[in-house]
PDB file of C-alpha atoms in Angstrom:
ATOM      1  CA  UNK A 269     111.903  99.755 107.808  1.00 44.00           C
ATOM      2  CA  UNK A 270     113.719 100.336 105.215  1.00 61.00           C
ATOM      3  CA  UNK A 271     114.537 103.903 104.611  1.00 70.00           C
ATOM      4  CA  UNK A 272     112.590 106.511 106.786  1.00 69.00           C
ATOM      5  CA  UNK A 273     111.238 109.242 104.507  1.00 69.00           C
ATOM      6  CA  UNK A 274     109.018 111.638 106.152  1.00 75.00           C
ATOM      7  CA  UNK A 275     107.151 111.958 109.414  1.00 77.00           C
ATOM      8  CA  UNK A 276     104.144 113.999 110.233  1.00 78.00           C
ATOM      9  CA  UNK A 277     102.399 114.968 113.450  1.00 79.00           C
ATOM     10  CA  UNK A 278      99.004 114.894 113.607  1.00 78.00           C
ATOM     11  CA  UNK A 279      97.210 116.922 116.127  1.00 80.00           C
ATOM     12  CA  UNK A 280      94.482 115.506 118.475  1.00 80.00           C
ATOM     13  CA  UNK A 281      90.806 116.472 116.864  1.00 82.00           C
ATOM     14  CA  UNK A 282      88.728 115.676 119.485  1.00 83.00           C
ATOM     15  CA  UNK A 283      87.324 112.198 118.422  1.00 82.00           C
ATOM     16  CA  UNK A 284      86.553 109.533 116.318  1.00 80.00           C
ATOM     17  CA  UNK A 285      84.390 111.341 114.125  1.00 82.00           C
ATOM     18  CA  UNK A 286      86.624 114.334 113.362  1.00 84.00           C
ATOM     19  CA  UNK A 287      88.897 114.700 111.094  1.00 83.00           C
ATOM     20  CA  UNK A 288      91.260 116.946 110.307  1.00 83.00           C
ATOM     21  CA  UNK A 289      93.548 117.147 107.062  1.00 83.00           C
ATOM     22  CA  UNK A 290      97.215 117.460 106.789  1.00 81.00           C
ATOM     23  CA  UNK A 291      98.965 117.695 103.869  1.00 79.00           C
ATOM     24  CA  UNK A 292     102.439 116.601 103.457  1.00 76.00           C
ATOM     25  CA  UNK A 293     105.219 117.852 101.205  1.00 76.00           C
ATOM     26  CA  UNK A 294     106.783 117.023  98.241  1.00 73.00           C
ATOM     27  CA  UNK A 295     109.161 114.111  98.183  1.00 75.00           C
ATOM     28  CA  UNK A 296     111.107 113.160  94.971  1.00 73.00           C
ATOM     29  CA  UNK A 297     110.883 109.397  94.691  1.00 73.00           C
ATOM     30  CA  UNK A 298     112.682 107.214  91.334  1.00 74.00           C
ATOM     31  CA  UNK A 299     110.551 105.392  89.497  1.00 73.00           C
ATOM     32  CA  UNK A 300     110.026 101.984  90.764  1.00 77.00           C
ATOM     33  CA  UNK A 301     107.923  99.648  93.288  1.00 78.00           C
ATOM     34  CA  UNK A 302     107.624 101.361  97.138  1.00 76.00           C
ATOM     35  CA  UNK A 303     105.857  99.679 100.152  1.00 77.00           C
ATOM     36  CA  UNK A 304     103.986 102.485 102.390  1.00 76.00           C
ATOM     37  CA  UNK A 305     104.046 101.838 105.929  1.00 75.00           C
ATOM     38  CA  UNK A 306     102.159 103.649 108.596  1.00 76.00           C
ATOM     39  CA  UNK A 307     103.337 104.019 112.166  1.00 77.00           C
ATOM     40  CA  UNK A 308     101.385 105.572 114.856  1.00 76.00           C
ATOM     41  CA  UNK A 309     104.002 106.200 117.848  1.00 76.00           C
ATOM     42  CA  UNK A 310     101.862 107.818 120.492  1.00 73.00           C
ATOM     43  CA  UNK A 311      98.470 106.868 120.288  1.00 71.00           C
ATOM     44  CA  UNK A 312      95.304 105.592 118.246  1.00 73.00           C
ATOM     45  CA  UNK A 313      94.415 107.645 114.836  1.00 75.00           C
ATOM     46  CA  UNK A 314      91.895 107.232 113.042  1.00 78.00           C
ATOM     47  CA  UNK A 315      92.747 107.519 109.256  1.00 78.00           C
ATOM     48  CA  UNK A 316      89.605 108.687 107.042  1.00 80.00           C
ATOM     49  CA  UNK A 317      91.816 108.723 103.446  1.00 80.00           C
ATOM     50  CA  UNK A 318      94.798 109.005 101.851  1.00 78.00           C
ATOM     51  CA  UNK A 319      95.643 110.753  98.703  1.00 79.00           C
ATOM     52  CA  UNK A 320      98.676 110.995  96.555  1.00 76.00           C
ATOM     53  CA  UNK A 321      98.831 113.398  94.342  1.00 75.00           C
ATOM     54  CA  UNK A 322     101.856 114.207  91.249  1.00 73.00           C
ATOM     55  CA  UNK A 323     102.991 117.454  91.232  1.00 71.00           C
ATOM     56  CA  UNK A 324     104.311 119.689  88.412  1.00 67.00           C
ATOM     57  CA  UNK A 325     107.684 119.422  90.776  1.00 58.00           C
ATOM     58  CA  UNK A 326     107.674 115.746  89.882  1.00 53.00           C
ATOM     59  CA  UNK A 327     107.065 115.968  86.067  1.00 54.00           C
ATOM     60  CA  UNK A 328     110.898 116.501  85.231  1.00 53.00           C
ATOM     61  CA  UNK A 329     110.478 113.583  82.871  1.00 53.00           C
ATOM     62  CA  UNK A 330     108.920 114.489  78.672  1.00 52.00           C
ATOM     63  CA  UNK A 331     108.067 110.872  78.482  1.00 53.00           C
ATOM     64  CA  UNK A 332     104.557 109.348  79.980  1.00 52.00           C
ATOM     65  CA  UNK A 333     103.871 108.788  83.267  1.00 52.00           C
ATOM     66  CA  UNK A 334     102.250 105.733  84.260  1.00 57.00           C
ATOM     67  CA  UNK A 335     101.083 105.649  87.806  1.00 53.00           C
ATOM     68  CA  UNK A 336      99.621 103.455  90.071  1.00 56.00           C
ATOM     69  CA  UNK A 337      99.467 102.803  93.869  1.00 55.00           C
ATOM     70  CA  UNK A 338      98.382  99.776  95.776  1.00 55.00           C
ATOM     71  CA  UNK A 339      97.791 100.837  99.580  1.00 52.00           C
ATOM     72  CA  UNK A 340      97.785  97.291 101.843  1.00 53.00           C
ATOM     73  CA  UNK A 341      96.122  97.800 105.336  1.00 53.00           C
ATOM     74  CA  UNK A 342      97.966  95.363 107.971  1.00 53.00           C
ATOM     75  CA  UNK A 343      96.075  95.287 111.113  1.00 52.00           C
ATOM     76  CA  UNK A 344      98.260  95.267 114.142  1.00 51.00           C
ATOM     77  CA  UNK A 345      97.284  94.505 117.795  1.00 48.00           C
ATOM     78  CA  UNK A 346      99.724  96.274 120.437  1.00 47.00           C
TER      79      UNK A 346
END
């Protein structure tokens, strides 16, 4: 890992089939190419989605945006 950014804990909903959402906050990131890795430390999760979302926090810049994210699943046995 390269640089740690944020962790989250995500509370226990029951089962499989329910979900809960958490949101996350906002995190100022420089333009350029990020990996997103996903660690689960104490247990199975099932993730339903993800969303990433620019916030008016972020727009500092008065030139276009251009935004994309690729999201790569790795699956891990343990």
């Amino acid at each position: 890992m390269d640089h740690l950014l944020y962790i989250v804990t995500v509370p226990a909903t029951g089962g499989w089939g329910n979900f809960q959402t958490i949101e996350g906050r906002v995190i100022a990131m420089s333009a350029g190419t990020y990996a997103l890795s996903v660690e689960s430390v104490d247990g199975g999760v099932n993730v339903d989605w993800y969303s990433f979302t620019l916030t008016d926090a972020a727009r500092v810049s008065h030139h276009p945006l251009r935004v994309s994210w690729v999201l790569e699943w790795i699956m891990c046995s343990m």
